[in-house]
Short mmCIF file of C-alpha atoms and ligand atoms in Angstrom, two decimals:
data_model
loop_
_atom_site.label_atom_id
_atom_site.label_comp_id
_atom_site.label_asym_id
_atom_site.label_seq_id
_atom_site.Cartn_x
_atom_site.Cartn_y
_atom_site.Cartn_z
CA ASP A 813 36.90 -1.97 17.25
CA ARG A 814 35.67 -2.96 20.71
CA ARG A 815 33.02 -5.21 19.19
CA GLY A 816 33.69 -8.92 19.22
CA THR A 817 36.55 -8.55 21.72
CA GLU A 818 36.96 -9.26 25.43
CA PRO A 819 35.98 -7.91 27.86
CA ASN A 820 32.54 -7.87 26.30
CA TYR A 821 31.13 -4.46 27.09
CA LEU A 822 27.55 -5.44 26.28
CA PHE A 823 27.65 -8.27 28.85
CA ASN A 824 29.44 -6.12 31.39
CA GLU A 825 27.03 -3.23 31.01
CA SER A 826 24.06 -5.45 31.83
CA LYS A 827 25.75 -6.54 35.09
CA ASN A 828 25.90 -2.97 36.43
CA GLU A 829 23.69 -2.40 39.44
CA ASP A 830 22.09 0.68 37.90
CA PHE A 831 21.56 -0.96 34.49
CA ILE A 832 18.12 -0.22 33.05
CA ASP A 833 16.95 -2.75 30.51
CA VAL A 834 15.28 -0.22 28.18
CA TRP A 835 15.21 -2.37 25.08
CA HIS A 836 14.54 -5.74 26.71
CA ASP A 837 17.43 -7.17 24.78
CA PRO A 838 17.90 -10.91 25.08
CA ASN A 839 19.57 -11.80 28.36
CA PRO A 840 22.10 -13.38 28.30
CA TYR A 841 23.04 -11.21 25.37
CA ILE A 842 23.25 -12.98 22.00
CA ASN A 843 26.38 -11.61 20.43
CA GLU A 844 25.17 -11.89 16.81
CA TYR A 845 22.06 -9.89 17.69
CA GLY A 846 24.18 -6.82 18.47
CA GLN A 847 26.84 -7.46 15.78
CA ASN A 848 29.20 -8.25 18.65
CA HIS A 849 30.15 -11.77 17.53
CA LEU A 850 33.37 -10.80 15.74
CA PRO A 851 35.54 -7.73 15.39
CA VAL A 852 33.81 -5.70 12.66
CA ARG A 853 36.72 -6.06 10.23
CA LYS A 854 36.25 -9.84 10.35
CA GLN A 855 32.49 -9.83 9.84
CA LYS A 856 31.59 -11.24 6.44
CA THR A 857 27.88 -11.93 6.89
CA ALA A 858 25.12 -9.55 7.95
CA GLU A 859 23.92 -10.75 11.36
CA GLY A 860 21.47 -9.83 14.06
CA HIS A 861 19.02 -6.98 14.30
CA ALA A 862 18.77 -5.59 10.78
CA VAL A 863 18.29 -1.91 11.67
CA ARG A 864 21.14 -1.89 14.17
CA ALA A 865 23.32 -3.73 11.66
CA THR A 866 22.86 -1.16 8.89
CA TYR A 867 23.44 1.73 11.29
CA LEU A 868 26.68 0.09 12.40
CA TYR A 869 27.70 -0.36 8.74
CA CYS A 870 27.01 3.36 8.13
CA ALA A 871 29.39 4.25 10.95
CA MET A 872 31.98 1.82 9.57
CA ALA A 873 31.69 3.42 6.11
CA ASP A 874 31.98 6.94 7.54
CA ILE A 875 35.10 6.06 9.50
CA ALA A 876 36.58 4.12 6.56
CA GLN A 877 36.19 7.24 4.41
CA LYS A 878 37.37 9.74 7.00
CA TYR A 879 40.52 7.80 7.91
CA GLN A 880 41.10 6.12 4.53
CA ASP A 881 40.80 2.82 6.40
CA GLU A 882 41.00 0.14 3.75
CA SER A 883 40.35 -2.90 5.93
CA LEU A 884 37.23 -1.26 7.33
CA PHE A 885 36.06 -0.41 3.81
CA GLU A 886 36.70 -4.00 2.75
CA ALA A 887 34.49 -5.19 5.64
CA CYS A 888 31.76 -2.81 4.42
CA GLU A 889 32.02 -4.30 0.92
CA ASN A 890 31.86 -7.86 2.27
CA LEU A 891 28.77 -7.08 4.31
CA TYR A 892 27.11 -5.26 1.39
CA ASN A 893 27.80 -8.20 -0.92
CA ASN A 894 26.42 -10.72 1.58
CA ILE A 895 23.22 -8.65 1.92
CA ILE A 896 22.50 -8.11 -1.75
CA ASN A 897 23.58 -11.55 -2.96
CA LYS A 898 22.09 -13.70 -0.21
CA ARG A 899 19.96 -11.90 2.38
CA MET A 900 17.83 -9.21 0.72
CA TYR A 901 14.27 -9.36 -0.57
CA ILE A 902 13.49 -8.35 -4.15
CA THR A 903 11.88 -5.25 -2.59
CA GLY A 904 15.11 -4.14 -0.88
CA GLY A 905 13.71 -5.38 2.46
CA ILE A 906 16.10 -6.94 4.99
CA GLY A 907 15.61 -8.92 8.20
CA SER A 908 13.93 -12.26 7.43
CA SER A 909 12.84 -13.14 10.94
CA GLY A 910 9.93 -11.71 12.91
CA VAL A 911 11.62 -13.04 16.04
CA MET A 912 14.29 -10.49 17.04
CA GLU A 913 13.82 -8.52 13.78
CA ARG A 914 16.99 -10.07 12.52
CA PHE A 915 18.99 -11.46 9.64
CA THR A 916 18.97 -15.26 9.62
CA THR A 917 20.90 -17.42 7.11
CA ASP A 918 21.78 -17.15 3.43
CA TYR A 919 18.78 -17.55 1.09
CA ASP A 920 16.29 -17.70 3.97
CA LEU A 921 13.72 -15.23 2.64
CA PRO A 922 10.19 -16.25 3.68
CA ASN A 923 7.56 -13.97 2.19
CA ASP A 924 4.75 -14.08 4.76
CA THR A 925 6.54 -14.16 8.15
CA ASN A 926 9.41 -11.80 7.40
CA TYR A 927 10.14 -8.59 9.26
CA SER A 928 11.70 -6.29 6.62
CA GLU A 929 11.31 -3.30 8.88
CA SER A 930 10.82 0.05 7.15
CA CYS A 931 13.75 1.39 9.23
CA ALA A 932 16.00 -1.47 8.04
CA SER A 933 15.52 -0.46 4.40
CA ILE A 934 16.18 3.16 5.38
CA GLY A 935 19.37 1.93 7.07
CA LEU A 936 20.30 0.04 3.90
CA ALA A 937 19.71 3.19 1.82
CA LEU A 938 21.88 5.23 4.21
CA PHE A 939 24.65 2.62 3.96
CA CYS A 940 24.45 2.41 0.15
CA ARG A 941 24.50 6.21 -0.15
CA ARG A 942 27.76 6.31 1.82
CA MET A 943 29.30 3.50 -0.24
CA ALA A 944 28.35 5.35 -3.43
CA GLN A 945 29.95 8.55 -2.13
CA ILE A 946 33.20 6.71 -1.29
CA THR A 947 33.46 4.78 -4.57
CA GLY A 948 31.50 6.83 -7.11
CA ASP A 949 29.99 3.49 -8.13
CA SER A 950 26.33 3.48 -9.16
CA LYS A 951 25.78 -0.17 -8.22
CA TYR A 952 25.17 1.02 -4.67
CA ILE A 953 22.57 3.48 -5.95
CA ASP A 954 20.72 0.61 -7.67
CA THR A 955 20.30 -1.05 -4.26
CA MET A 956 19.52 2.24 -2.50
CA GLU A 957 16.83 3.02 -5.05
CA LEU A 958 15.32 -0.46 -4.70
CA ALA A 959 15.00 -0.03 -0.93
CA LEU A 960 13.62 3.52 -1.18
CA MET A 961 11.15 2.97 -4.01
CA ASN A 962 9.69 -0.29 -2.74
CA THR A 963 9.97 -1.03 0.99
CA VAL A 964 10.37 2.54 2.28
CA LEU A 965 7.52 3.90 0.16
CA ALA A 966 5.32 0.92 1.06
CA GLY A 967 5.96 1.87 4.68
CA ILE A 968 3.73 4.95 4.39
CA ALA A 969 0.14 5.19 3.12
CA MET A 970 -0.48 7.34 0.06
CA ASP A 971 -2.29 9.89 2.27
CA GLY A 972 0.73 9.92 4.61
CA LYS A 973 -1.37 9.07 7.66
CA SER A 974 -0.60 5.44 8.45
CA PHE A 975 2.46 3.20 8.38
CA PHE A 976 3.88 -0.27 8.07
CA TYR A 977 6.59 -1.30 10.49
CA VAL A 978 6.81 -4.78 8.96
CA ASN A 979 6.78 -5.17 5.17
CA PRO A 980 5.66 -8.65 4.11
CA LEU A 981 5.79 -9.72 0.47
CA GLU A 982 2.73 -11.89 0.90
CA VAL A 983 -0.31 -11.30 3.08
CA TRP A 984 -3.45 -13.28 3.82
CA PRO A 985 -5.10 -10.92 6.31
CA ASP A 986 -7.32 -13.57 7.96
CA ASN A 987 -4.37 -15.39 9.47
CA CYS A 988 -2.32 -12.39 10.64
CA ILE A 989 -3.44 -12.89 14.23
CA PRO A 990 -1.77 -12.40 17.61
CA ALA A 991 0.15 -15.14 19.39
CA THR A 992 1.21 -16.80 16.11
CA ASP A 993 4.30 -16.55 13.93
CA LYS A 994 2.48 -13.72 12.11
CA ASN A 995 1.89 -11.78 15.30
CA HIS A 996 4.05 -8.96 13.89
CA VAL A 997 2.46 -8.83 10.42
CA LYS A 998 -0.23 -6.17 10.09
CA PRO A 999 -2.36 -6.45 6.95
CA VAL A 1000 -3.25 -2.73 7.10
CA ARG A 1001 -1.08 0.27 7.90
CA GLN A 1002 -1.26 1.45 11.52
CA LYS A 1003 -1.77 4.99 12.81
CA TRP A 1004 1.10 4.68 15.31
CA PHE A 1005 3.22 2.19 17.23
CA GLY A 1006 4.30 1.70 20.84
CA CYS A 1007 7.90 1.85 19.59
CA ALA A 1008 7.32 4.33 16.80
CA CYS A 1009 10.69 4.40 15.02
CA CYS A 1010 9.41 3.86 11.48
CA PRO A 1011 6.93 6.75 10.95
CA PRO A 1012 9.40 9.58 11.77
CA ASN A 1013 12.23 7.69 10.08
CA ILE A 1014 10.22 7.58 6.83
CA ALA A 1015 9.30 11.26 7.28
CA ARG A 1016 12.91 12.40 7.67
CA THR A 1017 13.99 10.18 4.76
CA LEU A 1018 11.41 11.62 2.37
CA SER A 1019 12.16 15.17 3.51
CA SER A 1020 15.88 14.62 2.90
CA LEU A 1021 15.37 12.88 -0.45
CA GLY A 1022 17.65 15.40 -2.17
CA GLU A 1023 20.63 13.81 -0.41
CA TYR A 1024 19.83 10.52 -2.14
CA LEU A 1025 18.90 11.97 -5.54
CA PHE A 1026 22.15 13.92 -5.81
CA MET A 1027 25.74 13.56 -4.71
CA GLN A 1028 28.74 15.79 -5.25
CA SER A 1029 32.47 15.45 -5.40
CA ASP A 1030 35.31 17.90 -5.93
CA ASP A 1031 34.92 17.63 -9.68
CA GLY A 1032 31.18 17.82 -10.13
CA LEU A 1033 27.59 16.79 -9.56
CA PHE A 1034 26.13 13.28 -9.58
CA ILE A 1035 22.48 12.72 -10.48
CA ASN A 1036 21.77 9.40 -8.76
CA MET A 1037 18.02 9.09 -9.06
CA PHE A 1038 15.43 10.85 -11.14
CA ALA A 1039 12.59 12.91 -9.70
CA GLY A 1040 10.80 16.03 -10.85
CA GLY A 1041 11.66 19.20 -8.99
CA GLU A 1042 14.11 22.02 -8.60
CA TYR A 1043 17.64 21.55 -7.30
CA LYS A 1044 20.05 24.32 -6.38
CA THR A 1045 23.73 23.53 -6.31
CA THR A 1046 27.24 24.95 -6.41
CA ALA A 1047 28.71 21.63 -7.58
CA LEU A 1048 28.77 22.72 -11.25
CA GLY A 1049 30.53 25.99 -10.48
CA GLY A 1050 28.75 29.20 -9.55
CA PHE A 1051 25.27 28.90 -8.14
CA LYS A 1052 23.02 26.93 -10.45
CA LYS A 1053 19.49 25.73 -10.61
CA LEU A 1054 18.41 22.45 -12.19
CA ASP A 1055 14.75 22.25 -13.24
CA ILE A 1056 13.93 18.60 -13.65
CA GLN A 1057 10.78 17.29 -15.27
CA THR A 1058 9.93 13.62 -15.41
CA LYS A 1059 7.26 11.01 -14.76
CA PHE A 1060 9.88 8.55 -13.55
CA PRO A 1061 9.53 5.76 -12.38
CA PHE A 1062 6.66 5.21 -14.80
CA ASP A 1063 8.46 6.84 -17.72
CA GLY A 1064 12.15 6.97 -18.67
CA LYS A 1065 12.17 10.51 -20.06
CA ILE A 1066 13.93 13.10 -17.94
CA SER A 1067 14.37 16.77 -18.93
CA ILE A 1068 16.93 18.85 -17.08
CA SER A 1069 17.30 22.56 -17.64
CA ILE A 1070 20.33 24.24 -16.07
CA SER A 1071 20.39 27.96 -15.37
CA ASP A 1072 22.37 30.46 -13.30
CA ILE A 1073 20.85 31.99 -10.22
CA PRO A 1074 21.99 35.57 -10.83
CA ASP A 1075 20.96 37.11 -7.54
CA ALA A 1076 22.19 34.21 -5.47
CA VAL A 1077 22.85 35.03 -1.86
CA VAL A 1078 25.52 32.33 -1.85
CA LYS A 1079 28.47 33.47 -3.92
CA THR A 1080 30.99 30.86 -4.89
CA GLU A 1081 34.42 31.26 -6.35
CA ASN A 1082 34.61 27.87 -8.04
CA SER A 1083 34.56 28.11 -11.79
CA GLU A 1084 32.52 26.03 -14.19
CA ALA A 1085 35.47 25.12 -16.33
CA ASN A 1086 36.40 21.70 -15.00
CA LYS A 1087 33.12 20.64 -13.52
CA LYS A 1088 31.52 17.43 -14.70
CA LEU A 1089 27.97 16.17 -14.59
CA TYR A 1090 27.59 12.48 -13.76
CA ILE A 1091 24.25 10.99 -14.78
CA ARG A 1092 23.48 7.50 -13.50
CA ILE A 1093 22.69 4.88 -16.12
CA PRO A 1094 20.43 2.56 -14.11
CA SER A 1095 21.24 -1.15 -14.47
CA TYR A 1096 17.68 -1.76 -15.73
CA ALA A 1097 17.77 0.97 -18.42
CA HIS A 1098 17.57 -0.11 -22.07
CA ASN A 1099 18.54 2.17 -24.98
CA PHE A 1100 19.84 4.94 -22.73
CA THR A 1101 20.32 8.15 -24.75
CA ILE A 1102 21.33 11.72 -23.93
CA LYS A 1103 20.53 14.87 -25.87
CA ILE A 1104 22.13 18.20 -25.14
CA ASN A 1105 20.35 21.29 -26.44
CA GLY A 1106 18.51 19.03 -28.90
CA SER A 1107 21.52 17.13 -30.30
CA ASP A 1108 22.27 13.47 -29.59
CA ILE A 1109 25.46 12.90 -27.62
CA THR A 1110 26.94 9.48 -28.25
CA ASP A 1111 30.62 9.77 -27.42
CA TYR A 1112 30.30 10.53 -23.74
CA ARG A 1113 32.52 8.66 -21.32
CA THR A 1114 31.02 6.21 -18.84
CA GLU A 1115 32.44 5.57 -15.42
CA ASN A 1116 31.13 3.20 -12.73
CA GLY A 1117 27.65 3.24 -14.24
CA TYR A 1118 27.48 7.00 -14.77
CA ALA A 1119 27.48 8.91 -18.05
CA VAL A 1120 30.11 11.62 -17.57
CA LEU A 1121 29.41 14.95 -19.28
CA SER A 1122 32.16 17.51 -19.28
CA LYS A 1123 32.46 20.95 -20.72
CA ALA A 1124 33.51 19.51 -24.05
CA ASP A 1125 30.04 17.99 -24.41
CA ILE A 1126 28.15 21.23 -23.94
CA ALA A 1127 28.04 24.38 -26.02
CA SER A 1128 29.86 26.82 -23.77
CA ALA A 1129 28.79 26.71 -20.15
CA TRP A 1130 26.50 24.70 -17.93
CA ARG A 1131 24.07 27.60 -17.73
CA GLY A 1132 21.57 27.54 -20.55
CA THR A 1133 22.08 23.80 -21.08
CA ASP A 1134 19.05 21.62 -21.67
CA ILE A 1135 19.62 17.90 -21.19
CA GLU A 1136 17.16 15.22 -22.20
CA ILE A 1137 17.63 11.65 -21.03
CA ASN A 1138 15.61 8.79 -22.48
CA PHE A 1139 15.57 5.11 -21.68
CA GLU A 1140 13.19 2.19 -21.70
CA MET A 1141 12.40 -0.06 -18.77
CA PRO A 1142 9.83 -2.59 -19.91
CA ALA A 1143 8.03 -4.72 -17.34
CA HIS A 1144 9.54 -8.22 -17.13
CA PHE A 1145 9.51 -11.40 -15.08
CA VAL A 1146 12.15 -11.96 -12.40
CA TYR A 1147 13.10 -15.30 -10.83
CA ALA A 1148 14.89 -15.97 -7.56
CA ASN A 1149 18.04 -18.04 -7.20
CA PRO A 1150 16.70 -21.61 -6.74
CA LYS A 1151 18.41 -21.69 -3.35
CA VAL A 1152 15.71 -19.31 -2.08
CA ARG A 1153 13.28 -22.04 -1.01
CA ALA A 1154 10.38 -19.62 -0.48
CA ASP A 1155 10.44 -18.48 -4.12
CA ALA A 1156 11.03 -21.85 -5.82
CA GLY A 1157 8.85 -22.23 -8.91
CA LYS A 1158 7.64 -18.64 -8.65
CA ALA A 1159 7.98 -15.44 -10.67
CA ALA A 1160 7.76 -11.77 -9.76
CA ILE A 1161 7.40 -8.74 -12.04
CA LYS A 1162 9.58 -5.63 -12.09
CA LYS A 1163 9.47 -2.44 -14.11
CA GLY A 1164 12.59 -0.33 -13.66
CA PRO A 1165 13.15 -0.01 -9.92
CA LEU A 1166 9.56 -0.92 -9.09
CA VAL A 1167 8.55 -4.37 -7.90
CA TYR A 1168 4.93 -5.23 -8.66
CA CYS A 1169 2.38 -7.27 -6.72
CA ALA A 1170 -1.08 -8.78 -7.17
CA GLU A 1171 -3.82 -7.60 -4.81
CA GLN A 1172 -7.17 -9.10 -3.92
CA VAL A 1173 -9.04 -5.92 -4.90
CA ASP A 1174 -7.99 -6.51 -8.55
CA ASN A 1175 -7.69 -10.31 -8.65
CA GLY A 1176 -10.23 -11.75 -6.21
CA GLU A 1177 -9.66 -14.01 -3.23
CA ASN A 1178 -7.06 -16.73 -2.84
CA ILE A 1179 -4.22 -15.21 -4.87
CA SER A 1180 -2.08 -18.17 -3.82
CA SER A 1181 -4.08 -20.30 -6.28
CA ILE A 1182 -3.26 -18.03 -9.23
CA MET A 1183 -0.44 -19.23 -11.51
CA VAL A 1184 1.24 -16.92 -13.98
CA ASP A 1185 2.18 -17.98 -17.53
CA ILE A 1186 5.75 -16.82 -18.10
CA THR A 1187 5.66 -17.75 -21.80
CA LYS A 1188 2.97 -15.16 -22.60
CA PRO A 1189 3.77 -11.49 -23.05
CA ILE A 1190 2.90 -9.08 -20.27
CA SER A 1191 1.30 -5.74 -21.06
CA GLU A 1192 1.49 -2.42 -19.31
CA TYR A 1193 -0.60 0.73 -19.55
CA TRP A 1194 -0.95 4.06 -17.80
CA ASP A 1195 -4.06 4.23 -15.62
CA GLU A 1196 -4.94 7.70 -14.43
CA ASN A 1197 -7.67 6.45 -12.14
CA THR A 1198 -5.91 3.73 -10.15
CA LEU A 1199 -3.92 4.64 -7.04
CA GLY A 1200 -3.50 8.27 -8.06
CA GLY A 1201 -2.06 7.37 -11.50
CA ILE A 1202 0.21 4.37 -12.01
CA THR A 1203 1.35 2.01 -14.71
CA VAL A 1204 -0.78 -1.14 -14.35
CA ILE A 1205 0.65 -4.47 -15.56
CA LYS A 1206 -1.41 -7.39 -16.88
CA ALA A 1207 -0.24 -10.98 -17.24
CA HIS A 1208 -1.90 -14.19 -18.37
CA GLY A 1209 -2.41 -17.12 -16.03
CA LYS A 1210 -4.68 -19.73 -14.57
CA THR A 1211 -6.65 -20.13 -11.40
CA ILE A 1212 -9.21 -22.44 -9.81
CA LYS A 1213 -12.57 -22.63 -11.56
CA ASN A 1214 -15.62 -21.81 -9.40
CA PRO A 1215 -13.75 -21.61 -6.08
CA GLU A 1216 -17.03 -21.39 -4.14
CA GLN A 1217 -17.67 -25.09 -4.91
CA TYR A 1218 -14.89 -25.95 -2.43
CA ASP A 1219 -16.62 -24.31 0.56
CA ASP A 1220 -18.27 -27.55 1.62
CA LYS A 1221 -15.77 -30.05 0.23
CA ALA A 1222 -13.40 -32.21 2.24
CA LEU A 1223 -10.00 -30.80 3.11
CA TYR A 1224 -8.25 -33.41 0.95
CA SER A 1225 -9.31 -35.18 -2.24
CA ASP A 1226 -7.99 -37.55 -4.94
CA THR A 1227 -8.90 -35.02 -7.64
CA PRO A 1228 -6.89 -31.89 -8.33
CA ALA A 1229 -8.82 -28.65 -8.64
CA GLU A 1230 -9.95 -27.73 -12.14
CA LEU A 1231 -8.17 -24.70 -13.56
CA GLY A 1232 -9.39 -21.97 -15.90
CA TYR A 1233 -7.93 -18.86 -17.60
CA LYS A 1234 -7.14 -15.85 -15.45
CA GLU A 1235 -5.97 -12.38 -16.41
CA ILE A 1236 -3.73 -11.16 -13.59
CA THR A 1237 -3.48 -7.49 -12.61
CA TYR A 1238 -0.33 -6.16 -10.95
CA VAL A 1239 0.23 -2.79 -9.23
CA PRO A 1240 3.43 -1.37 -7.68
CA TYR A 1241 4.34 -2.96 -4.34
CA ALA A 1242 4.94 0.53 -2.94
CA ASN A 1243 1.23 1.27 -3.38
CA TRP A 1244 -0.22 -1.95 -1.95
CA GLY A 1245 -2.81 -1.86 0.83
CA ASN A 1246 -4.17 1.57 -0.10
CA ARG A 1247 -7.58 0.21 -1.14
CA GLY A 1248 -8.68 -1.62 1.99
CA ALA A 1249 -7.51 -4.89 3.58
CA GLY A 1250 -6.98 -7.81 1.26
CA GLU A 1251 -4.59 -10.48 0.11
CA MET A 1252 -1.33 -9.41 -1.57
CA TYR A 1253 1.32 -11.56 -3.26
CA THR A 1254 4.59 -10.41 -4.80
CA TRP A 1255 5.69 -13.87 -6.01
CA LEU A 1256 3.17 -16.03 -7.92
CA ARG A 1257 3.62 -19.64 -8.86
CA ARG A 1258 4.62 -19.93 -12.51
CA PHE A 1259 3.92 -22.42 -15.28
CA CYS A 1260 5.19 -22.74 -18.82
ZN1 ZN B 2385 11.37 1.14 12.58
#
């Protein structure tokens, strides 16, 4: 509540004799940069440093929940809506400007000079997780999942040993050089950073993934995201274990087996009787079905994007219940709102929560010259041998014929380049840059 009011504590602090300028913040202080331009309840647009902004929003959400503060919650909703409708990349990245690592203006989403700090997407996931807990609404989980499964995962190499701080959606490594507007863009993951916030932030996020996958309330357990593993919980009454098997996000089949933990050290008094299981129905899921102990369940209730299973849906008790979830999530083209100048006339590809990209290692040099045909079907197949096992996507398109002929030609000409057929290979954005340095494009120009 002190933010955006006078006296301005951020200005005053910097005037103290013993003030140490640790962060080299802009001086004089730019109020937007530190979300100090308005009282937080009046802020309707996400401004300033993107990581600091999301951490502030987390605190606002926590206090809104703790004190049932409706005007503070409303501010959180306004800020969330501004981010997801006007200021977020398709990858769940936020912070369009390399200068000051900040939000800029609505629809300003450049792909090759953006910041999209790994920590900012972690901050967005933290904020969304809190908003989901307050509202029980899965729309926040859709955004959280987008940030986690694209930008945050791209922030760490598949061997876990190097990191991106900045997450561009388009890279041409040759021109990512110092003292330019791509000074901050690194075409390969780095071992460490002078200000090394992102590597440990990704580490703690991945090691606390359970807090994102699951959520609980007084009346039951929420399964927010799907991942294979074992989860122990008291949220269904007693002490239970969920064994979850799935190849998500490459496959929409999830098997959950619930059992009691008889010798549990933790004894709970809460009974199973009124406990519910909330299973998220992702916004991208087609033909979502649930089977319980082998039988189709069709009359379950849905609430805020969750399928709600109660005791009436299961045989007798949660223990001994086998649940099978199935849905489809075919790869498809996505287009940006035409107000996003950087993506005008372009198309991206998504499959479920995963955004895909085209890399030089699969498609050759000069990916910018490749155009994708949005009228032709795209195909997808499981490839055991690429990037540790992924679903690869192929699309049809065109590119320049014999590009080497242009090596010695004039910079400009009266004749457009001749185009020929091109099969385009896409891999998940989260996995990009794991096969050496090369060009990468998330959005390709489209034709139809
Ligand atoms: Zn960071």
